[in-house]
Every structure is written in structure tokens, then in C-alpha cells.
Amino acid sequence: MKVTASHKYDASIETVYKAFSDPAFYKKKFSGVGARDVRVLEKKKKGKTFFIKTSREVASQVPGMLKKFLGEWNTIVQKESWQPDDGGHLNELEIESPGVPVEIEGTMELKPAGSGCVNKLSFEVDCSIPFVGGKLEEFIAKDMKKTLADEYRFIKKYLAD
């Protein structure tokens, strides 16, 4: 199942990328949208590539049939690799939740747009479990859309402050 979004910022691409490559920003962002136990597990810069691995717990309003796979709070481990790309920056992501049989991979393309920039997000949510896999994908995709909207609001406010 595919999840996409496009986030436009009035700030310059340099300003937005500076935030996206700051480990302290990740802690503020994830905490700011309701996550708990937010941690930066790894961060490194090699040449022009910035890599970060984070962990956080997120709350879920899980429907009964999916409670076997998801709890009230779920740990999310996110790996990001940012590199320069055609006047902007490309981020390749992997998101996993230990014990949850779902794979999430995606990209973020941060590009200049007028006096600001745009971040185009694209994720693929995949669950290989027969029967309930589709429902689990649907639930996670719907939850991701809400989370992406919450993060967008947080980032816009963060950049404005």
C-alpha cells in the first residue's frame, strides 16, 4: 500500500535540511507529535551523506482484530540516509516495529520551490500475512497519513520559531 504526501515550506532548502540533519530536531519532532522514549540510536556523516537511526514509542488506537500484532504503544525504529540530489536532498528510509510483520520503505525528496522548498514523501507499506495483512497495511497507512500531517504542522511551526 502506498502513502504519499507533499509538504511545502516557506523556509529555504538550506534551513529545512539543516533541521532534518540535526539529531536534536528528531527528538523535538517525535516528542512534539506525541511519541515517548524518543532516542537517537546512531548518527554519522560520511562525506555528504547524513545517516540517522532513531527509536520511539507511539500510541495506537488498534481495532480488535489487529491487537494480536499491535499494542497500545509500539516501538518504531527508523533509519534515514540523506544525500545530495540534483539541487536538493534525497532521503531513503526504512521503518520497522519489532514484532510487527510489516515492512515500510520510503523516500523523501527535498527540492527548492520558489523562495522556499517542498518535501515529497513516498512510502510503501507491505505485510505478507494472508487474510489480515491487508487490514494491517490499511491501518498502518491511515495512521502514517495522520502522523505525517502532525509532523508537517510541527515542522512548519518549528521553522517559523
CSV table of N, CA and C in Angstrom, one decimal:
chain,number,residue,atom,x,y,z
A,1,MET,N,0.8,-1.2,0.0
A,1,MET,CA,0.0,0.0,0.0
A,1,MET,C,0.9,1.2,0.0
A,2,LYS,N,0.6,2.2,-0.8
A,2,LYS,CA,1.4,3.4,-1.0
A,2,LYS,C,0.8,4.6,-0.2
A,3,VAL,N,1.7,5.3,0.5
A,3,VAL,CA,1.4,6.5,1.2
A,3,VAL,C,2.2,7.6,0.7
A,4,THR,N,1.6,8.7,0.2
A,4,THR,CA,2.4,9.9,-0.3
A,4,THR,C,1.9,11.2,0.4
A,5,ALA,N,2.8,12.2,0.3
A,5,ALA,CA,2.4,13.5,0.8
A,5,ALA,C,3.4,14.5,0.2
A,6,SER,N,3.0,15.7,0.1
A,6,SER,CA,3.8,16.8,-0.3
A,6,SER,C,3.8,17.9,0.7
A,7,HIS,N,4.9,18.3,1.2
A,7,HIS,CA,4.9,19.3,2.3
A,7,HIS,C,5.7,20.5,1.7
A,8,LYS,N,5.0,21.7,1.7
A,8,LYS,CA,5.7,22.9,1.2
A,8,LYS,C,6.1,23.8,2.4
A,9,TYR,N,7.3,24.3,2.3
A,9,TYR,CA,7.8,25.1,3.4
A,9,TYR,C,8.2,26.5,2.8
A,10,ASP,N,8.0,27.6,3.6
A,10,ASP,CA,8.4,28.9,3.2
A,10,ASP,C,9.9,29.1,3.5
A,11,ALA,N,10.5,28.3,4.3
A,11,ALA,CA,11.9,28.4,4.6
A,11,ALA,C,12.7,27.9,3.4
A,12,SER,N,14.0,28.3,3.3
A,12,SER,CA,14.9,27.9,2.3
A,12,SER,C,15.2,26.4,2.5
A,13,ILE,N,15.6,25.8,1.4
A,13,ILE,CA,16.0,24.4,1.5
A,13,ILE,C,17.2,24.2,2.4
A,14,GLU,N,18.1,25.1,2.5
A,14,GLU,CA,19.2,25.0,3.4
A,14,GLU,C,18.7,25.0,4.9
A,15,THR,N,17.8,25.8,5.2
A,15,THR,CA,17.2,25.9,6.6
A,15,THR,C,16.5,24.6,6.9
A,16,VAL,N,15.7,24.1,6.0
A,16,VAL,CA,15.0,22.9,6.3
A,16,VAL,C,15.9,21.7,6.4
A,17,TYR,N,16.9,21.6,5.5
A,17,TYR,CA,17.8,20.5,5.5
A,17,TYR,C,18.7,20.6,6.8
A,18,LYS,N,19.0,21.8,7.3
A,18,LYS,CA,19.8,21.9,8.5
A,18,LYS,C,19.0,21.3,9.7
A,19,ALA,N,17.7,21.5,9.7
A,19,ALA,CA,16.8,20.8,10.7
A,19,ALA,C,16.8,19.3,10.5
A,20,PHE,N,16.6,18.9,9.3
A,20,PHE,CA,16.5,17.4,9.0
A,20,PHE,C,17.8,16.7,9.3
A,21,SER,N,18.9,17.4,9.4
A,21,SER,CA,20.2,16.7,9.6
A,21,SER,C,20.7,17.0,11.0
A,22,ASP,N,19.8,17.4,11.9
A,22,ASP,CA,20.2,17.7,13.3
A,22,ASP,C,19.5,16.7,14.3
A,23,PRO,N,20.3,15.8,14.9
A,23,PRO,CA,19.7,14.8,15.8
A,23,PRO,C,18.7,15.4,16.9
A,24,ALA,N,19.0,16.6,17.4
A,24,ALA,CA,18.2,17.2,18.4
A,24,ALA,C,16.8,17.5,17.8
A,25,PHE,N,16.7,17.9,16.5
A,25,PHE,CA,15.5,18.1,15.9
A,25,PHE,C,14.6,16.9,15.9
A,26,TYR,N,15.1,15.7,15.7
A,26,TYR,CA,14.3,14.5,15.6
A,26,TYR,C,13.7,14.2,17.0
A,27,LYS,N,14.4,14.5,18.1
A,27,LYS,CA,13.9,14.3,19.4
A,27,LYS,C,12.7,15.3,19.6
A,28,LYS,N,12.9,16.5,19.2
A,28,LYS,CA,11.8,17.5,19.4
A,28,LYS,C,10.6,17.2,18.5
A,29,LYS,N,10.9,16.8,17.3
A,29,LYS,CA,9.8,16.5,16.3
A,29,LYS,C,8.9,15.3,16.8
A,30,PHE,N,9.6,14.2,17.1
A,30,PHE,CA,8.8,13.0,17.5
A,30,PHE,C,8.1,13.2,18.9
A,31,SER,N,8.8,13.9,19.8
A,31,SER,CA,8.1,14.2,21.1
A,31,SER,C,7.0,15.2,20.9
A,32,GLY,N,7.2,16.1,19.9
A,32,GLY,CA,6.2,17.1,19.6
A,32,GLY,C,4.9,16.6,19.0
A,33,VAL,N,5.0,15.4,18.4
A,33,VAL,CA,3.8,14.8,17.8
A,33,VAL,C,3.3,13.6,18.7
A,34,GLY,N,3.7,13.5,20.0
A,34,GLY,CA,3.1,12.6,20.9
A,34,GLY,C,3.9,11.3,21.2
A,35,ALA,N,5.1,11.1,20.6
A,35,ALA,CA,5.9,9.9,20.9
A,35,ALA,C,6.5,10.0,22.2
A,36,ARG,N,6.9,8.9,22.8
A,36,ARG,CA,7.6,8.9,24.1
A,36,ARG,C,8.8,8.1,23.9
A,37,ASP,N,9.7,8.2,24.9
A,37,ASP,CA,11.0,7.4,24.9
A,37,ASP,C,11.7,7.6,23.5
A,38,VAL,N,11.8,8.8,23.1
A,38,VAL,CA,12.5,9.1,21.8
A,38,VAL,C,14.0,9.1,22.0
A,39,ARG,N,14.7,8.3,21.2
A,39,ARG,CA,16.1,8.2,21.3
A,39,ARG,C,16.8,8.2,19.9
A,40,VAL,N,18.0,8.8,19.9
A,40,VAL,CA,18.8,8.7,18.7
A,40,VAL,C,19.8,7.6,18.9
A,41,LEU,N,19.7,6.5,18.2
A,41,LEU,CA,20.5,5.3,18.4
A,41,LEU,C,21.8,5.4,17.7
A,42,GLU,N,21.8,6.1,16.6
A,42,GLU,CA,23.1,6.2,15.8
A,42,GLU,C,23.0,7.5,14.9
A,43,LYS,N,24.1,8.1,14.7
A,43,LYS,CA,24.1,9.2,13.8
A,43,LYS,C,25.6,9.3,13.2
A,44,LYS,N,25.7,9.6,12.0
A,44,LYS,CA,27.0,9.7,11.4
A,44,LYS,C,26.9,10.5,10.1
A,45,LYS,N,28.0,11.1,9.7
A,45,LYS,CA,28.1,11.8,8.5
A,45,LYS,C,29.4,11.2,7.8
A,46,LYS,N,29.2,10.8,6.5
A,46,LYS,CA,30.3,10.3,5.7
A,46,LYS,C,30.2,11.0,4.4
A,47,GLY,N,31.2,11.9,4.2
A,47,GLY,CA,31.2,12.7,3.0
A,47,GLY,C,30.0,13.6,3.1
A,48,LYS,N,29.2,13.6,2.1
A,48,LYS,CA,28.0,14.4,2.0
A,48,LYS,C,26.7,13.7,2.5
A,49,THR,N,26.9,12.4,2.9
A,49,THR,CA,25.7,11.6,3.3
A,49,THR,C,25.6,11.7,4.9
A,50,PHE,N,24.3,12.0,5.3
A,50,PHE,CA,24.0,12.0,6.7
A,50,PHE,C,23.1,10.8,7.0
A,51,PHE,N,23.5,10.0,8.0
A,51,PHE,CA,22.7,8.9,8.4
A,51,PHE,C,22.2,9.0,9.8
A,52,ILE,N,21.0,8.7,10.1
A,52,ILE,CA,20.5,8.7,11.5
A,52,ILE,C,19.5,7.5,11.7
A,53,LYS,N,19.6,7.0,12.9
A,53,LYS,CA,18.7,5.9,13.3
A,53,LYS,C,18.1,6.3,14.6
A,54,THR,N,16.8,6.3,14.6
A,54,THR,CA,16.0,6.7,15.8
A,54,THR,C,15.1,5.6,16.3
A,55,SER,N,14.7,5.8,17.5
A,55,SER,CA,13.7,4.9,18.1
A,55,SER,C,12.7,5.7,18.9
A,56,ARG,N,11.4,5.3,18.9
A,56,ARG,CA,10.4,6.0,19.7
A,56,ARG,C,9.3,5.0,19.9
A,57,GLU,N,8.5,5.4,20.9
A,57,GLU,CA,7.2,4.6,21.2
A,57,GLU,C,6.1,5.5,20.8
A,58,VAL,N,5.1,4.9,20.0
A,58,VAL,CA,4.0,5.7,19.6
A,58,VAL,C,2.7,5.0,20.0
A,59,ALA,N,1.7,5.8,20.3
A,59,ALA,CA,0.4,5.3,20.7
A,59,ALA,C,-0.4,4.8,19.5
A,60,SER,N,-1.2,3.8,19.7
A,60,SER,CA,-2.1,3.4,18.6
A,60,SER,C,-3.5,3.1,19.2
A,61,GLN,N,-4.5,3.4,18.4
A,61,GLN,CA,-5.9,3.1,18.7
A,61,GLN,C,-6.2,1.9,17.9
A,62,VAL,N,-5.8,0.7,18.3
A,62,VAL,CA,-5.8,-0.5,17.5
A,62,VAL,C,-7.2,-1.2,17.5
A,63,PRO,N,-7.7,-1.5,16.3
A,63,PRO,CA,-9.0,-2.2,16.3
A,63,PRO,C,-8.8,-3.6,16.8
A,64,GLY,N,-9.8,-4.2,17.4
A,64,GLY,CA,-9.7,-5.6,18.0
A,64,GLY,C,-9.0,-6.6,17.2
A,65,MET,N,-9.3,-6.7,15.9
A,65,MET,CA,-8.8,-7.8,15.1
A,65,MET,C,-7.2,-7.7,14.9
A,66,LEU,N,-6.7,-6.5,15.1
A,66,LEU,CA,-5.3,-6.2,14.9
A,66,LEU,C,-4.5,-6.2,16.2
A,67,LYS,N,-5.1,-6.4,17.4
A,67,LYS,CA,-4.4,-6.3,18.7
A,67,LYS,C,-3.4,-7.4,18.8
A,68,LYS,N,-3.5,-8.5,18.0
A,68,LYS,CA,-2.6,-9.6,18.1
A,68,LYS,C,-1.2,-9.1,17.6
A,69,PHE,N,-1.2,-8.0,16.7
A,69,PHE,CA,0.0,-7.5,16.0
A,69,PHE,C,0.5,-6.2,16.6
A,70,LEU,N,-0.4,-5.4,17.1
A,70,LEU,CA,-0.1,-4.1,17.6
A,70,LEU,C,-0.6,-3.9,19.0
A,71,GLY,N,0.2,-3.2,19.8
A,71,GLY,CA,-0.2,-2.9,21.2
A,71,GLY,C,-0.7,-1.5,21.3
A,72,GLU,N,-1.0,-1.1,22.6
A,72,GLU,CA,-1.4,0.3,22.8
A,72,GLU,C,-0.3,1.3,22.5
A,73,TRP,N,0.9,0.8,22.8
A,73,TRP,CA,2.2,1.6,22.5
A,73,TRP,C,3.1,0.7,21.7
A,74,ASN,N,3.6,1.2,20.6
A,74,ASN,CA,4.5,0.4,19.7
A,74,ASN,C,5.8,1.1,19.5
A,75,THR,N,6.9,0.3,19.5
A,75,THR,CA,8.2,0.9,19.3
A,75,THR,C,8.4,1.0,17.7
A,76,ILE,N,8.9,2.1,17.3
A,76,ILE,CA,9.2,2.4,15.9
A,76,ILE,C,10.7,2.6,15.8
A,77,VAL,N,11.4,1.9,14.9
A,77,VAL,CA,12.8,2.2,14.7
A,77,VAL,C,12.9,2.7,13.2
A,78,GLN,N,13.5,3.8,13.1
A,78,GLN,CA,13.6,4.5,11.8
A,78,GLN,C,15.0,4.8,11.4
A,79,LYS,N,15.4,4.3,10.2
A,79,LYS,CA,16.7,4.6,9.6
A,79,LYS,C,16.6,5.5,8.4
A,80,GLU,N,17.4,6.6,8.4
A,80,GLU,CA,17.3,7.6,7.4
A,80,GLU,C,18.7,7.8,6.8
A,81,SER,N,18.8,7.9,5.5
A,81,SER,CA,20.1,8.2,4.9
A,81,SER,C,19.9,9.4,3.9
A,82,TRP,N,20.4,10.5,4.2
A,82,TRP,CA,20.2,11.7,3.4
A,82,TRP,C,21.5,11.9,2.5
A,83,GLN,N,21.3,12.3,1.3
A,83,GLN,CA,22.4,12.6,0.4
A,83,GLN,C,22.0,13.7,-0.6
A,84,PRO,N,22.9,14.5,-1.1
A,84,PRO,CA,22.6,15.5,-2.1
A,84,PRO,C,22.0,14.9,-3.3
A,85,ASP,N,21.1,15.6,-4.0
A,85,ASP,CA,20.4,15.0,-5.2
A,85,ASP,C,19.9,16.1,-6.0
A,86,ASP,N,20.5,16.4,-7.1
A,86,ASP,CA,20.0,17.3,-8.1
A,86,ASP,C,19.5,18.6,-7.6
A,87,GLY,N,20.3,19.3,-6.8
A,87,GLY,CA,20.0,20.6,-6.3
A,87,GLY,C,19.2,20.6,-5.0
A,88,GLY,N,18.9,19.4,-4.5
A,88,GLY,CA,18.2,19.2,-3.3
A,88,GLY,C,18.8,18.1,-2.4
A,89,HIS,N,18.0,17.3,-1.7
A,89,HIS,CA,18.4,16.2,-0.9
A,89,HIS,C,17.5,15.1,-1.0
A,90,LEU,N,18.0,13.9,-1.0
A,90,LEU,CA,17.2,12.7,-1.1
A,90,LEU,C,17.4,11.9,0.2
A,91,ASN,N,16.3,11.4,0.8
A,91,ASN,CA,16.4,10.6,2.0
A,91,ASN,C,15.7,9.3,1.7
A,92,GLU,N,16.5,8.2,1.9
A,92,GLU,CA,15.9,6.9,1.8
A,92,GLU,C,15.7,6.3,3.2
A,93,LEU,N,14.5,5.9,3.5
A,93,LEU,CA,14.1,5.5,4.8
A,93,LEU,C,13.7,4.0,4.9
A,94,GLU,N,13.9,3.5,6.1
A,94,GLU,CA,13.3,2.2,6.5
A,94,GLU,C,12.7,2.3,7.8
A,95,ILE,N,11.5,1.9,8.0
A,95,ILE,CA,10.8,2.0,9.2
A,95,ILE,C,10.3,0.6,9.6
A,96,GLU,N,10.6,0.2,10.9
A,96,GLU,CA,10.2,-1.1,11.4
A,96,GLU,C,9.7,-1.0,12.8
A,97,SER,N,8.9,-1.9,13.1
A,97,SER,CA,8.4,-2.0,14.5
A,97,SER,C,8.6,-3.5,14.9
A,98,PRO,N,9.6,-3.7,15.8
A,98,PRO,CA,10.0,-5.0,16.2
A,98,PRO,C,8.7,-5.8,16.7
A,99,GLY,N,8.6,-7.0,16.1
A,99,GLY,CA,7.5,-7.9,16.4
A,99,GLY,C,6.3,-7.7,15.5
A,100,VAL,N,6.3,-6.6,14.7
A,100,VAL,CA,5.1,-6.3,13.8
A,100,VAL,C,5.5,-6.8,12.4
A,101,PRO,N,4.7,-7.6,11.8
A,101,PRO,CA,5.1,-8.2,10.5
A,101,PRO,C,4.8,-7.3,9.3
A,102,VAL,N,5.4,-6.1,9.4
A,102,VAL,CA,5.1,-5.1,8.3
A,102,VAL,C,6.5,-4.5,7.9
A,103,GLU,N,6.7,-4.2,6.7
A,103,GLU,CA,7.9,-3.6,6.2
A,103,GLU,C,7.5,-2.2,5.6
A,104,ILE,N,8.2,-1.2,5.9
A,104,ILE,CA,7.9,0.2,5.4
A,104,ILE,C,9.2,0.7,4.9
A,105,GLU,N,9.2,1.1,3.6
A,105,GLU,CA,10.3,1.7,3.0
A,105,GLU,C,9.8,3.0,2.3
A,106,GLY,N,10.7,4.0,2.2
A,106,GLY,CA,10.2,5.2,1.5
A,106,GLY,C,11.3,6.1,1.2
A,107,THR,N,10.9,7.2,0.6
A,107,THR,CA,11.8,8.3,0.2
A,107,THR,C,11.2,9.6,0.6
A,108,MET,N,12.1,10.6,0.8
A,108,MET,CA,11.7,12.0,1.0
A,108,MET,C,12.6,12.7,0.0
A,109,GLU,N,12.0,13.6,-0.9
A,109,GLU,CA,12.8,14.3,-1.8
A,109,GLU,C,12.6,15.8,-1.5
A,110,LEU,N,13.6,16.4,-0.9
A,110,LEU,CA,13.6,17.8,-0.5
A,110,LEU,C,14.2,18.6,-1.7
A,111,LYS,N,13.3,19.5,-2.3
A,111,LYS,CA,13.7,20.2,-3.5
A,111,LYS,C,13.4,21.7,-3.3
A,112,PRO,N,14.2,22.6,-4.0
A,112,PRO,CA,13.8,24.0,-3.9
A,112,PRO,C,12.5,24.3,-4.7
A,113,ALA,N,11.7,25.2,-4.2
A,113,ALA,CA,10.5,25.6,-4.8
A,113,ALA,C,10.2,27.1,-4.6
A,114,GLY,N,10.5,27.9,-5.6
A,114,GLY,CA,10.4,29.3,-5.4
A,114,GLY,C,11.4,29.8,-4.3
A,115,SER,N,10.9,30.6,-3.4
A,115,SER,CA,11.7,31.1,-2.3
A,115,SER,C,11.8,30.1,-1.2
A,116,GLY,N,11.1,29.0,-1.3
A,116,GLY,CA,11.0,28.0,-0.2
A,116,GLY,C,11.5,26.7,-0.7
A,117,CYS,N,10.8,25.6,-0.3
A,117,CYS,CA,11.2,24.3,-0.8
A,117,CYS,C,10.0,23.4,-0.6
A,118,VAL,N,10.0,22.2,-1.1
A,118,VAL,CA,9.0,21.2,-1.0
A,118,VAL,C,9.6,19.8,-0.7
A,119,ASN,N,9.0,19.1,0.2
A,119,ASN,CA,9.4,17.8,0.6
A,119,ASN,C,8.4,16.8,0.1
A,120,LYS,N,8.7,16.0,-0.9
A,120,LYS,CA,7.8,15.0,-1.4
A,120,LYS,C,8.1,13.6,-0.8
A,121,LEU,N,7.1,13.1,-0.1
A,121,LEU,CA,7.3,11.9,0.7
A,121,LEU,C,6.5,10.7,0.0
A,122,SER,N,7.1,9.6,-0.1
A,122,SER,CA,6.5,8.4,-0.7
A,122,SER,C,6.9,7.2,0.1
A,123,PHE,N,6.0,6.4,0.6
A,123,PHE,CA,6.2,5.2,1.4
A,123,PHE,C,5.4,4.0,0.8
A,124,GLU,N,6.0,2.9,1.0
A,124,GLU,CA,5.4,1.6,0.6
A,124,GLU,C,5.2,0.8,1.9
A,125,VAL,N,4.0,0.4,2.2
A,125,VAL,CA,3.7,-0.4,3.4
A,125,VAL,C,3.4,-1.8,2.9
A,126,ASP,N,4.1,-2.8,3.5
A,126,ASP,CA,3.9,-4.2,3.0
A,126,ASP,C,3.8,-5.1,4.1
A,127,CYS,N,2.7,-6.0,4.1
A,127,CYS,CA,2.6,-7.1,5.1
A,127,CYS,C,2.3,-8.3,4.3
A,128,SER,N,3.0,-9.4,4.6
A,128,SER,CA,2.9,-10.6,3.8
A,128,SER,C,2.0,-11.6,4.5
A,129,ILE,N,1.3,-11.3,5.6
A,129,ILE,CA,0.4,-12.2,6.3
A,129,ILE,C,-0.9,-12.4,5.5
A,130,PRO,N,-1.3,-13.6,5.2
A,130,PRO,CA,-2.6,-13.8,4.5
A,130,PRO,C,-3.8,-13.3,5.3
A,131,PHE,N,-4.8,-12.9,4.7
A,131,PHE,CA,-6.1,-12.5,5.3
A,131,PHE,C,-6.0,-11.2,6.0
A,132,VAL,N,-5.3,-11.1,7.1
A,132,VAL,CA,-5.3,-9.8,7.9
A,132,VAL,C,-4.2,-8.9,7.4
A,133,GLY,N,-3.3,-9.3,6.6
A,133,GLY,CA,-2.2,-8.4,6.1
A,133,GLY,C,-2.7,-7.2,5.5
A,134,GLY,N,-3.8,-7.3,4.7
A,134,GLY,CA,-4.3,-6.1,4.0
A,134,GLY,C,-4.9,-5.1,5.0
A,135,LYS,N,-5.6,-5.6,6.0
A,135,LYS,CA,-6.2,-4.8,7.1
A,135,LYS,C,-5.1,-4.1,7.9
A,136,LEU,N,-4.0,-4.8,8.2
A,136,LEU,CA,-2.9,-4.3,8.9
A,136,LEU,C,-2.2,-3.2,8.1
A,137,GLU,N,-2.0,-3.4,6.8
A,137,GLU,CA,-1.5,-2.4,5.9
A,137,GLU,C,-2.4,-1.1,5.9
A,138,GLU,N,-3.7,-1.3,5.8
A,138,GLU,CA,-4.6,-0.2,5.8
A,138,GLU,C,-4.5,0.6,7.1
A,139,PHE,N,-4.5,-0.1,8.2
A,139,PHE,CA,-4.5,0.6,9.5
A,139,PHE,C,-3.2,1.4,9.6
A,140,ILE,N,-2.1,0.8,9.3
A,140,ILE,CA,-0.8,1.5,9.4
A,140,ILE,C,-0.7,2.7,8.4
A,141,ALA,N,-1.2,2.5,7.2
A,141,ALA,CA,-1.2,3.6,6.2
A,141,ALA,C,-2.0,4.7,6.7
A,142,LYS,N,-3.2,4.5,7.2
A,142,LYS,CA,-4.0,5.5,7.7
A,142,LYS,C,-3.4,6.2,8.9
A,143,ASP,N,-2.7,5.5,9.8
A,143,ASP,CA,-2.0,6.1,10.9
A,143,ASP,C,-0.8,6.9,10.4
A,144,MET,N,-0.1,6.4,9.4
A,144,MET,CA,1.0,7.2,8.8
A,144,MET,C,0.6,8.5,8.3
A,145,LYS,N,-0.6,8.5,7.6
A,145,LYS,CA,-1.1,9.8,7.0
A,145,LYS,C,-1.3,10.8,8.1
A,146,LYS,N,-1.9,10.3,9.2
A,146,LYS,CA,-2.2,11.3,10.3
A,146,LYS,C,-0.9,11.7,10.9
A,147,THR,N,0.1,10.8,11.1
A,147,THR,CA,1.4,11.2,11.7
A,147,THR,C,2.1,12.2,10.8
A,148,LEU,N,2.1,11.9,9.5
A,148,LEU,CA,2.8,12.8,8.5
A,148,LEU,C,2.2,14.2,8.6
A,149,ALA,N,0.8,14.3,8.7
A,149,ALA,CA,0.2,15.6,8.8
A,149,ALA,C,0.6,16.3,10.1
A,150,ASP,N,0.6,15.5,11.2
A,150,ASP,CA,1.0,16.1,12.5
A,150,ASP,C,2.5,16.6,12.4
A,151,GLU,N,3.4,15.8,11.8
A,151,GLU,CA,4.8,16.2,11.7
A,151,GLU,C,4.9,17.4,10.8
A,152,TYR,N,4.1,17.5,9.8
A,152,TYR,CA,4.2,18.7,8.9
A,152,TYR,C,3.8,20.0,9.7
A,153,ARG,N,2.7,19.9,10.5
A,153,ARG,CA,2.3,21.0,11.3
A,153,ARG,C,3.5,21.4,12.3
A,154,PHE,N,4.0,20.4,12.9
A,154,PHE,CA,5.1,20.6,13.9
A,154,PHE,C,6.3,21.3,13.2
A,155,ILE,N,6.7,20.8,12.0
A,155,ILE,CA,7.9,21.3,11.3
A,155,ILE,C,7.7,22.7,10.9
A,156,LYS,N,6.5,23.0,10.4
A,156,LYS,CA,6.2,24.4,9.9
A,156,LYS,C,6.3,25.4,11.1
A,157,LYS,N,5.8,25.0,12.3
A,157,LYS,CA,5.9,25.8,13.5
A,157,LYS,C,7.3,25.9,13.9
A,158,TYR,N,8.0,24.8,13.9
A,158,TYR,CA,9.4,24.7,14.4
A,158,TYR,C,10.3,25.7,13.5
A,159,LEU,N,10.1,25.7,12.2
A,159,LEU,CA,10.8,26.5,11.3
A,159,LEU,C,10.5,28.0,11.5
A,160,ALA,N,9.2,28.3,11.8
A,160,ALA,CA,8.8,29.7,12.0
A,160,ALA,C,9.3,30.3,13.3
A,161,ASP,N,9.6,29.4,14.3
A,161,ASP,CA,10.1,30.0,15.6
A,161,ASP,C,11.5,30.4,15.6
